[in-house]
Each structure stands twice: as C-alpha cells, then as structure tokens.
C-alpha cells in the first residue's frame, strides 16, 4: 500500500484515513469528496489487498493484515497520528488499527461499521452473503436489503458494477469470512478514544440497535448519530449530510 496508490483530498493539519467497505474501494468514497473540508483536514483513501489499484496483490485478506497495511500507509504518508473513518468492513479494520496502535489514533468515525466482535448470520443470510463473490445477483440483493429495499435499481446496479470492477473475487470471498467472524472486542473494550458511529435509519443489520449492543458497550465516549433517509450506504445516499456530521465530530478532536 504505497502512497502513489492512495487518493488524497485536502492538505489541512488534521490527517484522516478513510477505510472502505466490502463492496467498495478507495474510489467508492468519490460522492463524498466534493463536500470535504480540505483546508482543515488531509484525507487519504487507501485500498486493501485485492481492491482497486491493489487488485492482484495477494495476502491473507484478514482484518489484522489490512490494519497492518493501513499503518504502513500512514507511515509512507507521514501521518504520525491521525483519525480514522471506516465504512462497513472498514469499521472493523479501523478498530483493529486502533487496537494495534492506540497512541497514533486521534479519533474514529464508523459509518454503518462492522463491530469488533464480527457479525453473526443466520443460515439463510449466510448463504446469500457467501454467494456474493461469484454471483452479481447476490451482491445486488445484499445492497438492496441493506438499504431498506427502497432505492432505484439503476443505483443498485452501479454499486454492483463498481464492486465487480474494483475487487478480486477470491479476495472478496476471503474478506467476508474475515469481517464476519473476526472477534477482538475484548482488546478495545473500555477504550478512552473518542468514537462517533453514524448509522442509516434504513439499515436493517448494522443500525442503531446493533451499535448500542456493541460500540456503546465498549467505548465510553461514543457519540451516536442516526442518519435520516439513509441505509447502509450513506456515502452515496446522503453525502452532504454525512460529510457535515463526521467533520463536525472530527473538528473537535
């Protein structure tokens, strides 16, 4: 994960690293970029092995490996300390970075984040998610479900197309098992770091109830925001409101 592969926005004094989700890539943050305060913050959007500019890069495709790569990228970028913003799977990676290097993390913002305990599935849901690497239709059904079955099919198709273009199938398959089953919550339980969690009102899985049972139990300084008119993909659904919400929080750290 070298700096040449990482999209940058802004040159402010507060470094922020944005970590994408399972169907995303560094480019998946694009709807947010025009609304970010580049005078205050210096954003970097790296990619995991198997995604975007790093397609074809092999590895374990684990949460720990992804976090190690993020720390290596921060070193190359010259970020001695930084805040983290993680969407979905990126929320798990974000917390692993914090667990490995708490002295370097100023604050964290999770956007519909995967908890540090992983995500349990019933058998039917697991079969849907497990089929997503090989089946674009399963990817589409997942995006539709996690946004409340309420958005245009044109957008659903665009998310699937982005995922197909920007990720390796075998990496996507391996990362599912990583983010769903990796549990390190005991390492971060009771942490003093400032954390904001932003969830969409239409996200049926990683919504407010899940966050209160996980993040709110582990992080005493947690601030919770429920984003109106959004499901799991607030980056696409409500980019202006999302940028405003997270930068209001980050600006206090």
PDB file of C-alpha atoms in Angstrom:
ATOM      1  CA  UNK A   1       0.000   0.000   0.000  1.00  0.00           C
ATOM      2  CA  UNK A   2       2.243   2.791  -1.248  1.00  0.00           C
ATOM      3  CA  UNK A   3       1.225   6.434  -1.196  1.00  0.00           C
ATOM      4  CA  UNK A   4       1.095   6.664  -5.021  1.00  0.00           C
ATOM      5  CA  UNK A   5      -1.940   4.344  -4.953  1.00  0.00           C
ATOM      6  CA  UNK A   6      -3.853   6.397  -2.406  1.00  0.00           C
ATOM      7  CA  UNK A   7      -6.296   9.124  -3.406  1.00  0.00           C
ATOM      8  CA  UNK A   8      -5.817  12.329  -1.411  1.00  0.00           C
ATOM      9  CA  UNK A   9      -8.253  15.147  -0.632  1.00  0.00           C
ATOM     10  CA  UNK A  10      -7.147  18.317   1.127  1.00  0.00           C
ATOM     11  CA  UNK A  11      -3.975  19.470   2.834  1.00  0.00           C
ATOM     12  CA  UNK A  12      -5.200  20.500   6.288  1.00  0.00           C
ATOM     13  CA  UNK A  13      -3.399  19.868   9.550  1.00  0.00           C
ATOM     14  CA  UNK A  14      -5.685  17.035  10.713  1.00  0.00           C
ATOM     15  CA  UNK A  15      -4.894  13.763   8.870  1.00  0.00           C
ATOM     16  CA  UNK A  16      -7.825  11.391   8.299  1.00  0.00           C
ATOM     17  CA  UNK A  17      -7.657   7.918   6.752  1.00  0.00           C
ATOM     18  CA  UNK A  18     -10.859   6.608   5.128  1.00  0.00           C
ATOM     19  CA  UNK A  19     -11.324   2.823   5.003  1.00  0.00           C
ATOM     20  CA  UNK A  20     -13.803   1.401   2.509  1.00  0.00           C
ATOM     21  CA  UNK A  21     -16.365  -1.366   2.801  1.00  0.00           C
ATOM     22  CA  UNK A  22     -16.672  -4.894   1.423  1.00  0.00           C
ATOM     23  CA  UNK A  23     -18.245  -3.895  -1.925  1.00  0.00           C
ATOM     24  CA  UNK A  24     -16.229  -0.690  -2.117  1.00  0.00           C
ATOM     25  CA  UNK A  25     -12.754   0.601  -2.953  1.00  0.00           C
ATOM     26  CA  UNK A  26     -10.887   3.837  -2.450  1.00  0.00           C
ATOM     27  CA  UNK A  27     -12.959   5.234  -5.315  1.00  0.00           C
ATOM     28  CA  UNK A  28     -16.216   4.352  -3.552  1.00  0.00           C
ATOM     29  CA  UNK A  29     -15.684   7.477  -1.425  1.00  0.00           C
ATOM     30  CA  UNK A  30     -15.971   9.668  -4.537  1.00  0.00           C
ATOM     31  CA  UNK A  31     -19.519  11.014  -3.773  1.00  0.00           C
ATOM     32  CA  UNK A  32     -18.151  12.458  -0.534  1.00  0.00           C
ATOM     33  CA  UNK A  33     -15.034  14.141  -1.911  1.00  0.00           C
ATOM     34  CA  UNK A  34     -16.589  17.422  -3.187  1.00  0.00           C
ATOM     35  CA  UNK A  35     -18.064  18.084   0.269  1.00  0.00           C
ATOM     36  CA  UNK A  36     -14.952  17.545   2.404  1.00  0.00           C
ATOM     37  CA  UNK A  37     -13.129  20.411   4.133  1.00  0.00           C
ATOM     38  CA  UNK A  38      -9.672  20.165   2.621  1.00  0.00           C
ATOM     39  CA  UNK A  39      -8.439  23.289   4.384  1.00  0.00           C
ATOM     40  CA  UNK A  40      -8.925  21.696   7.810  1.00  0.00           C
ATOM     41  CA  UNK A  41      -8.346  18.024   7.039  1.00  0.00           C
ATOM     42  CA  UNK A  42      -5.919  15.991   4.960  1.00  0.00           C
ATOM     43  CA  UNK A  43      -7.775  12.876   3.790  1.00  0.00           C
ATOM     44  CA  UNK A  44      -6.266   9.677   2.400  1.00  0.00           C
ATOM     45  CA  UNK A  45      -8.307   6.793   0.963  1.00  0.00           C
ATOM     46  CA  UNK A  46      -6.217   3.595   0.755  1.00  0.00           C
ATOM     47  CA  UNK A  47      -7.349   0.200  -0.512  1.00  0.00           C
ATOM     48  CA  UNK A  48      -6.998  -3.311   0.872  1.00  0.00           C
ATOM     49  CA  UNK A  49      -5.210  -6.094  -0.934  1.00  0.00           C
ATOM     50  CA  UNK A  50      -7.383  -7.305  -3.783  1.00  0.00           C
ATOM     51  CA  UNK A  51      -9.162  -3.966  -4.270  1.00  0.00           C
ATOM     52  CA  UNK A  52      -8.804  -1.080  -6.713  1.00  0.00           C
ATOM     53  CA  UNK A  53      -5.195  -0.261  -7.550  1.00  0.00           C
ATOM     54  CA  UNK A  54      -4.206  -3.258  -5.405  1.00  0.00           C
ATOM     55  CA  UNK A  55      -6.106  -5.872  -7.374  1.00  0.00           C
ATOM     56  CA  UNK A  56      -3.807  -8.838  -7.826  1.00  0.00           C
ATOM     57  CA  UNK A  57      -1.921  -8.144  -4.592  1.00  0.00           C
ATOM     58  CA  UNK A  58      -2.066 -11.386  -2.633  1.00  0.00           C
ATOM     59  CA  UNK A  59      -2.146 -11.976   1.087  1.00  0.00           C
ATOM     60  CA  UNK A  60      -4.173 -13.437   3.916  1.00  0.00           C
ATOM     61  CA  UNK A  61      -7.051 -10.991   3.338  1.00  0.00           C
ATOM     62  CA  UNK A  62      -7.512 -10.725   7.086  1.00  0.00           C
ATOM     63  CA  UNK A  63      -8.570  -7.803   9.272  1.00  0.00           C
ATOM     64  CA  UNK A  64      -5.178  -7.850  11.002  1.00  0.00           C
ATOM     65  CA  UNK A  65      -3.311  -7.753   7.691  1.00  0.00           C
ATOM     66  CA  UNK A  66      -5.472  -4.905   6.400  1.00  0.00           C
ATOM     67  CA  UNK A  67      -4.811  -2.938   9.587  1.00  0.00           C
ATOM     68  CA  UNK A  68      -1.076  -3.537   9.291  1.00  0.00           C
ATOM     69  CA  UNK A  69      -1.193  -2.255   5.719  1.00  0.00           C
ATOM     70  CA  UNK A  70      -3.058   0.867   6.874  1.00  0.00           C
ATOM     71  CA  UNK A  71      -0.363   1.608   9.433  1.00  0.00           C
ATOM     72  CA  UNK A  72       2.316   1.115   6.774  1.00  0.00           C
ATOM     73  CA  UNK A  73       0.427   3.520   4.502  1.00  0.00           C
ATOM     74  CA  UNK A  74       0.192   6.081   7.313  1.00  0.00           C
ATOM     75  CA  UNK A  75       3.969   5.875   7.711  1.00  0.00           C
ATOM     76  CA  UNK A  76       4.511   6.473   3.987  1.00  0.00           C
ATOM     77  CA  UNK A  77       2.085   9.395   4.069  1.00  0.00           C
ATOM     78  CA  UNK A  78       3.913  10.928   7.024  1.00  0.00           C
ATOM     79  CA  UNK A  79       0.880  10.635   9.323  1.00  0.00           C
ATOM     80  CA  UNK A  80       2.365  10.119  12.788  1.00  0.00           C
ATOM     81  CA  UNK A  81      -1.124  10.477  14.286  1.00  0.00           C
ATOM     82  CA  UNK A  82      -4.455  10.527  12.504  1.00  0.00           C
ATOM     83  CA  UNK A  83      -8.182   9.979  12.743  1.00  0.00           C
ATOM     84  CA  UNK A  84      -9.922   7.061  11.070  1.00  0.00           C
ATOM     85  CA  UNK A  85     -13.209   6.870   9.174  1.00  0.00           C
ATOM     86  CA  UNK A  86     -14.404   3.359   8.358  1.00  0.00           C
ATOM     87  CA  UNK A  87     -17.417   2.265   6.332  1.00  0.00           C
ATOM     88  CA  UNK A  88     -18.900  -1.191   6.987  1.00  0.00           C
ATOM     89  CA  UNK A  89     -15.975  -3.675   6.843  1.00  0.00           C
ATOM     90  CA  UNK A  90     -13.730  -0.629   7.174  1.00  0.00           C
ATOM     91  CA  UNK A  91     -15.174  -0.179  10.653  1.00  0.00           C
ATOM     92  CA  UNK A  92     -13.608  -3.461  11.722  1.00  0.00           C
ATOM     93  CA  UNK A  93     -10.272  -2.571  10.115  1.00  0.00           C
ATOM     94  CA  UNK A  94     -10.440   0.862  11.768  1.00  0.00           C
ATOM     95  CA  UNK A  95     -10.807  -0.661  15.229  1.00  0.00           C
ATOM     96  CA  UNK A  96      -8.005  -3.160  14.560  1.00  0.00           C
ATOM     97  CA  UNK A  97      -5.709  -0.240  13.667  1.00  0.00           C
ATOM     98  CA  UNK A  98      -6.657   1.377  16.958  1.00  0.00           C
ATOM     99  CA  UNK A  99      -6.076  -1.857  18.894  1.00  0.00           C
ATOM    100  CA  UNK A 100      -2.618  -2.212  17.336  1.00  0.00           C
ATOM    101  CA  UNK A 101      -1.516   1.418  17.639  1.00  0.00           C
ATOM    102  CA  UNK A 102      -3.800   3.323  20.045  1.00  0.00           C
ATOM    103  CA  UNK A 103      -1.237   6.056  20.598  1.00  0.00           C
ATOM    104  CA  UNK A 104      -1.499   7.079  16.938  1.00  0.00           C
ATOM    105  CA  UNK A 105      -5.310   7.330  16.652  1.00  0.00           C
ATOM    106  CA  UNK A 106      -6.869  10.702  17.483  1.00  0.00           C
ATOM    107  CA  UNK A 107     -10.497   9.664  16.951  1.00  0.00           C
ATOM    108  CA  UNK A 108     -12.658   7.255  14.959  1.00  0.00           C
ATOM    109  CA  UNK A 109     -15.835   7.604  12.911  1.00  0.00           C
ATOM    110  CA  UNK A 110     -17.706   4.449  11.930  1.00  0.00           C
ATOM    111  CA  UNK A 111     -20.244   4.655   9.093  1.00  0.00           C
ATOM    112  CA  UNK A 112     -22.528   1.626   9.484  1.00  0.00           C
ATOM    113  CA  UNK A 113     -19.421  -0.077  10.894  1.00  0.00           C
ATOM    114  CA  UNK A 114     -18.831  -3.767  11.489  1.00  0.00           C
ATOM    115  CA  UNK A 115     -18.304  -4.255  15.240  1.00  0.00           C
ATOM    116  CA  UNK A 116     -15.047  -5.638  16.633  1.00  0.00           C
ATOM    117  CA  UNK A 117     -16.976  -8.789  17.534  1.00  0.00           C
ATOM    118  CA  UNK A 118     -17.874  -9.591  13.932  1.00  0.00           C
ATOM    119  CA  UNK A 119     -21.385 -10.114  12.566  1.00  0.00           C
ATOM    120  CA  UNK A 120     -23.422 -13.267  13.251  1.00  0.00           C
ATOM    121  CA  UNK A 121     -25.544 -14.639  10.400  1.00  0.00           C
ATOM    122  CA  UNK A 122     -28.485 -16.993  10.298  1.00  0.00           C
ATOM    123  CA  UNK A 123     -28.119 -19.774   7.724  1.00  0.00           C
ATOM    124  CA  UNK A 124     -30.286 -18.164   5.029  1.00  0.00           C
ATOM    125  CA  UNK A 125     -28.488 -14.816   5.239  1.00  0.00           C
ATOM    126  CA  UNK A 126     -25.089 -16.502   5.275  1.00  0.00           C
ATOM    127  CA  UNK A 127     -25.912 -18.344   2.069  1.00  0.00           C
ATOM    128  CA  UNK A 128     -26.821 -15.047   0.405  1.00  0.00           C
ATOM    129  CA  UNK A 129     -23.608 -13.333   1.506  1.00  0.00           C
ATOM    130  CA  UNK A 130     -21.425 -16.374   0.824  1.00  0.00           C
ATOM    131  CA  UNK A 131     -22.675 -16.471  -2.760  1.00  0.00           C
ATOM    132  CA  UNK A 132     -21.885 -12.823  -3.432  1.00  0.00           C
ATOM    133  CA  UNK A 133     -18.298 -13.295  -4.600  1.00  0.00           C
ATOM    134  CA  UNK A 134     -19.396 -15.438  -7.551  1.00  0.00           C
ATOM    135  CA  UNK A 135     -22.915 -14.068  -8.148  1.00  0.00           C
ATOM    136  CA  UNK A 136     -23.589 -10.417  -9.055  1.00  0.00           C
ATOM    137  CA  UNK A 137     -27.268 -11.018  -8.336  1.00  0.00           C
ATOM    138  CA  UNK A 138     -26.459 -11.826  -4.724  1.00  0.00           C
ATOM    139  CA  UNK A 139     -24.430  -8.631  -4.445  1.00  0.00           C
ATOM    140  CA  UNK A 140     -27.398  -6.661  -5.758  1.00  0.00           C
ATOM    141  CA  UNK A 141     -29.799  -8.357  -3.326  1.00  0.00           C
ATOM    142  CA  UNK A 142     -27.487  -7.545  -0.409  1.00  0.00           C
ATOM    143  CA  UNK A 143     -27.201  -3.870  -1.354  1.00  0.00           C
ATOM    144  CA  UNK A 144     -30.983  -3.667  -1.790  1.00  0.00           C
ATOM    145  CA  UNK A 145     -31.638  -5.359   1.559  1.00  0.00           C
ATOM    146  CA  UNK A 146     -29.155  -3.249   3.500  1.00  0.00           C
ATOM    147  CA  UNK A 147     -30.664  -0.018   2.185  1.00  0.00           C
ATOM    148  CA  UNK A 148     -34.229  -0.963   3.050  1.00  0.00           C
ATOM    149  CA  UNK A 149     -35.447  -2.164  -0.386  1.00  0.00           C
ATOM    150  CA  UNK A 150     -36.286   1.415  -1.315  1.00  0.00           C
ATOM    151  CA  UNK A 151     -33.741   2.692  -3.875  1.00  0.00           C
ATOM    152  CA  UNK A 152     -33.649   2.709  -7.657  1.00  0.00           C
ATOM    153  CA  UNK A 153     -32.338  -0.347  -9.451  1.00  0.00           C
ATOM    154  CA  UNK A 154     -30.087   1.889 -11.529  1.00  0.00           C
ATOM    155  CA  UNK A 155     -28.125   2.765  -8.380  1.00  0.00           C
ATOM    156  CA  UNK A 156     -28.126  -0.853  -7.154  1.00  0.00           C
ATOM    157  CA  UNK A 157     -26.645  -1.919 -10.480  1.00  0.00           C
ATOM    158  CA  UNK A 158     -23.975   0.781 -10.236  1.00  0.00           C
ATOM    159  CA  UNK A 159     -22.841  -0.443  -6.805  1.00  0.00           C
ATOM    160  CA  UNK A 160     -22.598  -3.990  -8.125  1.00  0.00           C
ATOM    161  CA  UNK A 161     -20.702  -2.824 -11.213  1.00  0.00           C
ATOM    162  CA  UNK A 162     -18.250  -0.905  -9.033  1.00  0.00           C
ATOM    163  CA  UNK A 163     -17.697  -3.959  -6.866  1.00  0.00           C
ATOM    164  CA  UNK A 164     -17.108  -6.222  -9.853  1.00  0.00           C
ATOM    165  CA  UNK A 165     -14.663  -3.771 -11.426  1.00  0.00           C
ATOM    166  CA  UNK A 166     -12.725  -2.873  -8.285  1.00  0.00           C
ATOM    167  CA  UNK A 167     -12.266  -6.156  -6.388  1.00  0.00           C
ATOM    168  CA  UNK A 168     -10.841  -9.636  -6.943  1.00  0.00           C
ATOM    169  CA  UNK A 169     -13.423 -12.371  -6.487  1.00  0.00           C
ATOM    170  CA  UNK A 170     -11.224 -14.538  -4.255  1.00  0.00           C
ATOM    171  CA  UNK A 171     -10.338 -11.538  -2.073  1.00  0.00           C
ATOM    172  CA  UNK A 172     -13.996 -10.571  -1.670  1.00  0.00           C
ATOM    173  CA  UNK A 173     -14.798 -14.122  -0.613  1.00  0.00           C
ATOM    174  CA  UNK A 174     -11.978 -14.215   1.938  1.00  0.00           C
ATOM    175  CA  UNK A 175     -12.796 -10.804   3.398  1.00  0.00           C
ATOM    176  CA  UNK A 176     -16.384 -11.908   4.080  1.00  0.00           C
ATOM    177  CA  UNK A 177     -15.095 -14.562   6.430  1.00  0.00           C
ATOM    178  CA  UNK A 178     -12.672 -12.079   7.932  1.00  0.00           C
ATOM    179  CA  UNK A 179     -15.093  -9.295   8.822  1.00  0.00           C
ATOM    180  CA  UNK A 180     -17.971 -11.560   9.817  1.00  0.00           C
ATOM    181  CA  UNK A 181     -16.015 -13.848  12.150  1.00  0.00           C
ATOM    182  CA  UNK A 182     -13.063 -11.860  13.498  1.00  0.00           C
ATOM    183  CA  UNK A 183     -13.649 -11.049  17.180  1.00  0.00           C
ATOM    184  CA  UNK A 184     -11.212  -8.845  19.088  1.00  0.00           C
ATOM    185  CA  UNK A 185     -13.685  -6.739  21.075  1.00  0.00           C
ATOM    186  CA  UNK A 186     -12.047  -7.624  24.395  1.00  0.00           C
ATOM    187  CA  UNK A 187      -8.949  -5.750  23.218  1.00  0.00           C
ATOM    188  CA  UNK A 188     -10.822  -2.477  22.755  1.00  0.00           C
ATOM    189  CA  UNK A 189     -13.483  -2.788  25.491  1.00  0.00           C
ATOM    190  CA  UNK A 190     -13.375   0.299  27.714  1.00  0.00           C
ATOM    191  CA  UNK A 191     -11.093   2.311  25.419  1.00  0.00           C
ATOM    192  CA  UNK A 192     -10.882   6.050  26.022  1.00  0.00           C
ATOM    193  CA  UNK A 193     -10.723   7.058  22.350  1.00  0.00           C
ATOM    194  CA  UNK A 194     -13.412   9.410  21.031  1.00  0.00           C
ATOM    195  CA  UNK A 195     -15.731   7.498  18.687  1.00  0.00           C
ATOM    196  CA  UNK A 196     -18.655   8.560  16.552  1.00  0.00           C
ATOM    197  CA  UNK A 197     -20.941   5.999  14.947  1.00  0.00           C
ATOM    198  CA  UNK A 198     -23.190   7.114  12.086  1.00  0.00           C
ATOM    199  CA  UNK A 199     -25.901   4.666  11.037  1.00  0.00           C
ATOM    200  CA  UNK A 200     -28.652   4.899   8.460  1.00  0.00           C
ATOM    201  CA  UNK A 201     -32.236   4.779   9.631  1.00  0.00           C
ATOM    202  CA  UNK A 202     -32.971   2.186   6.922  1.00  0.00           C
ATOM    203  CA  UNK A 203     -30.064  -0.204   7.658  1.00  0.00           C
ATOM    204  CA  UNK A 204     -31.687  -3.411   8.984  1.00  0.00           C
ATOM    205  CA  UNK A 205     -28.483  -5.083  10.202  1.00  0.00           C
ATOM    206  CA  UNK A 206     -25.834  -2.552  11.227  1.00  0.00           C
ATOM    207  CA  UNK A 207     -28.262   0.015  12.564  1.00  0.00           C
ATOM    208  CA  UNK A 208     -28.817   1.749  15.896  1.00  0.00           C
ATOM    209  CA  UNK A 209     -29.788  -1.363  17.880  1.00  0.00           C
ATOM    210  CA  UNK A 210     -26.660  -3.249  16.834  1.00  0.00           C
ATOM    211  CA  UNK A 211     -24.446  -0.258  17.636  1.00  0.00           C
ATOM    212  CA  UNK A 212     -25.949   0.135  21.100  1.00  0.00           C
ATOM    213  CA  UNK A 213     -25.302  -3.552  21.816  1.00  0.00           C
ATOM    214  CA  UNK A 214     -21.683  -3.350  20.637  1.00  0.00           C
ATOM    215  CA  UNK A 215     -19.930   0.011  20.204  1.00  0.00           C
ATOM    216  CA  UNK A 216     -21.903   1.687  23.003  1.00  0.00           C
ATOM    217  CA  UNK A 217     -20.891  -1.108  25.390  1.00  0.00           C
ATOM    218  CA  UNK A 218     -17.176  -0.861  24.551  1.00  0.00           C
ATOM    219  CA  UNK A 219     -16.463   2.838  24.010  1.00  0.00           C
ATOM    220  CA  UNK A 220     -17.481   5.079  26.941  1.00  0.00           C
ATOM    221  CA  UNK A 221     -17.027   8.242  24.809  1.00  0.00           C
ATOM    222  CA  UNK A 222     -19.228   7.037  21.960  1.00  0.00           C
ATOM    223  CA  UNK A 223     -21.455   9.524  20.130  1.00  0.00           C
ATOM    224  CA  UNK A 224     -24.291   8.057  18.065  1.00  0.00           C
ATOM    225  CA  UNK A 225     -25.900   9.650  15.022  1.00  0.00           C
ATOM    226  CA  UNK A 226     -28.816   8.162  13.076  1.00  0.00           C
ATOM    227  CA  UNK A 227     -28.763   9.473   9.501  1.00  0.00           C
ATOM    228  CA  UNK A 228     -32.204  10.200   8.083  1.00  0.00           C
ATOM    229  CA  UNK A 229     -33.004   8.981   4.556  1.00  0.00           C
ATOM    230  CA  UNK A 230     -30.017   6.599   4.512  1.00  0.00           C
ATOM    231  CA  UNK A 231     -29.437   2.885   4.762  1.00  0.00           C
ATOM    232  CA  UNK A 232     -26.050   1.158   4.759  1.00  0.00           C
ATOM    233  CA  UNK A 233     -24.539   3.381   2.043  1.00  0.00           C
ATOM    234  CA  UNK A 234     -24.734   6.918   3.439  1.00  0.00           C
ATOM    235  CA  UNK A 235     -21.659   7.816   1.354  1.00  0.00           C
ATOM    236  CA  UNK A 236     -23.923   7.532  -1.723  1.00  0.00           C
ATOM    237  CA  UNK A 237     -27.328   8.203  -0.194  1.00  0.00           C
ATOM    238  CA  UNK A 238     -26.664  11.352   1.874  1.00  0.00           C
ATOM    239  CA  UNK A 239     -23.120  12.583   1.141  1.00  0.00           C
ATOM    240  CA  UNK A 240     -23.555  16.238   2.160  1.00  0.00           C
ATOM    241  CA  UNK A 241     -25.219  15.370   5.470  1.00  0.00           C
ATOM    242  CA  UNK A 242     -22.621  12.669   6.123  1.00  0.00           C
ATOM    243  CA  UNK A 243     -19.649  14.976   5.486  1.00  0.00           C
ATOM    244  CA  UNK A 244     -21.196  17.621   7.717  1.00  0.00           C
ATOM    245  CA  UNK A 245     -21.858  15.168  10.540  1.00  0.00           C
ATOM    246  CA  UNK A 246     -18.473  13.474  10.588  1.00  0.00           C
ATOM    247  CA  UNK A 247     -16.444  16.674  10.165  1.00  0.00           C
ATOM    248  CA  UNK A 248     -18.344  18.339  12.985  1.00  0.00           C
ATOM    249  CA  UNK A 249     -17.151  15.481  15.191  1.00  0.00           C
ATOM    250  CA  UNK A 250     -13.613  15.282  13.802  1.00  0.00           C
ATOM    251  CA  UNK A 251     -13.139  19.027  14.103  1.00  0.00           C
ATOM    252  CA  UNK A 252     -13.450  18.774  17.891  1.00  0.00           C
ATOM    253  CA  UNK A 253     -10.546  16.309  18.183  1.00  0.00           C
TER     254      UNK A 253
END
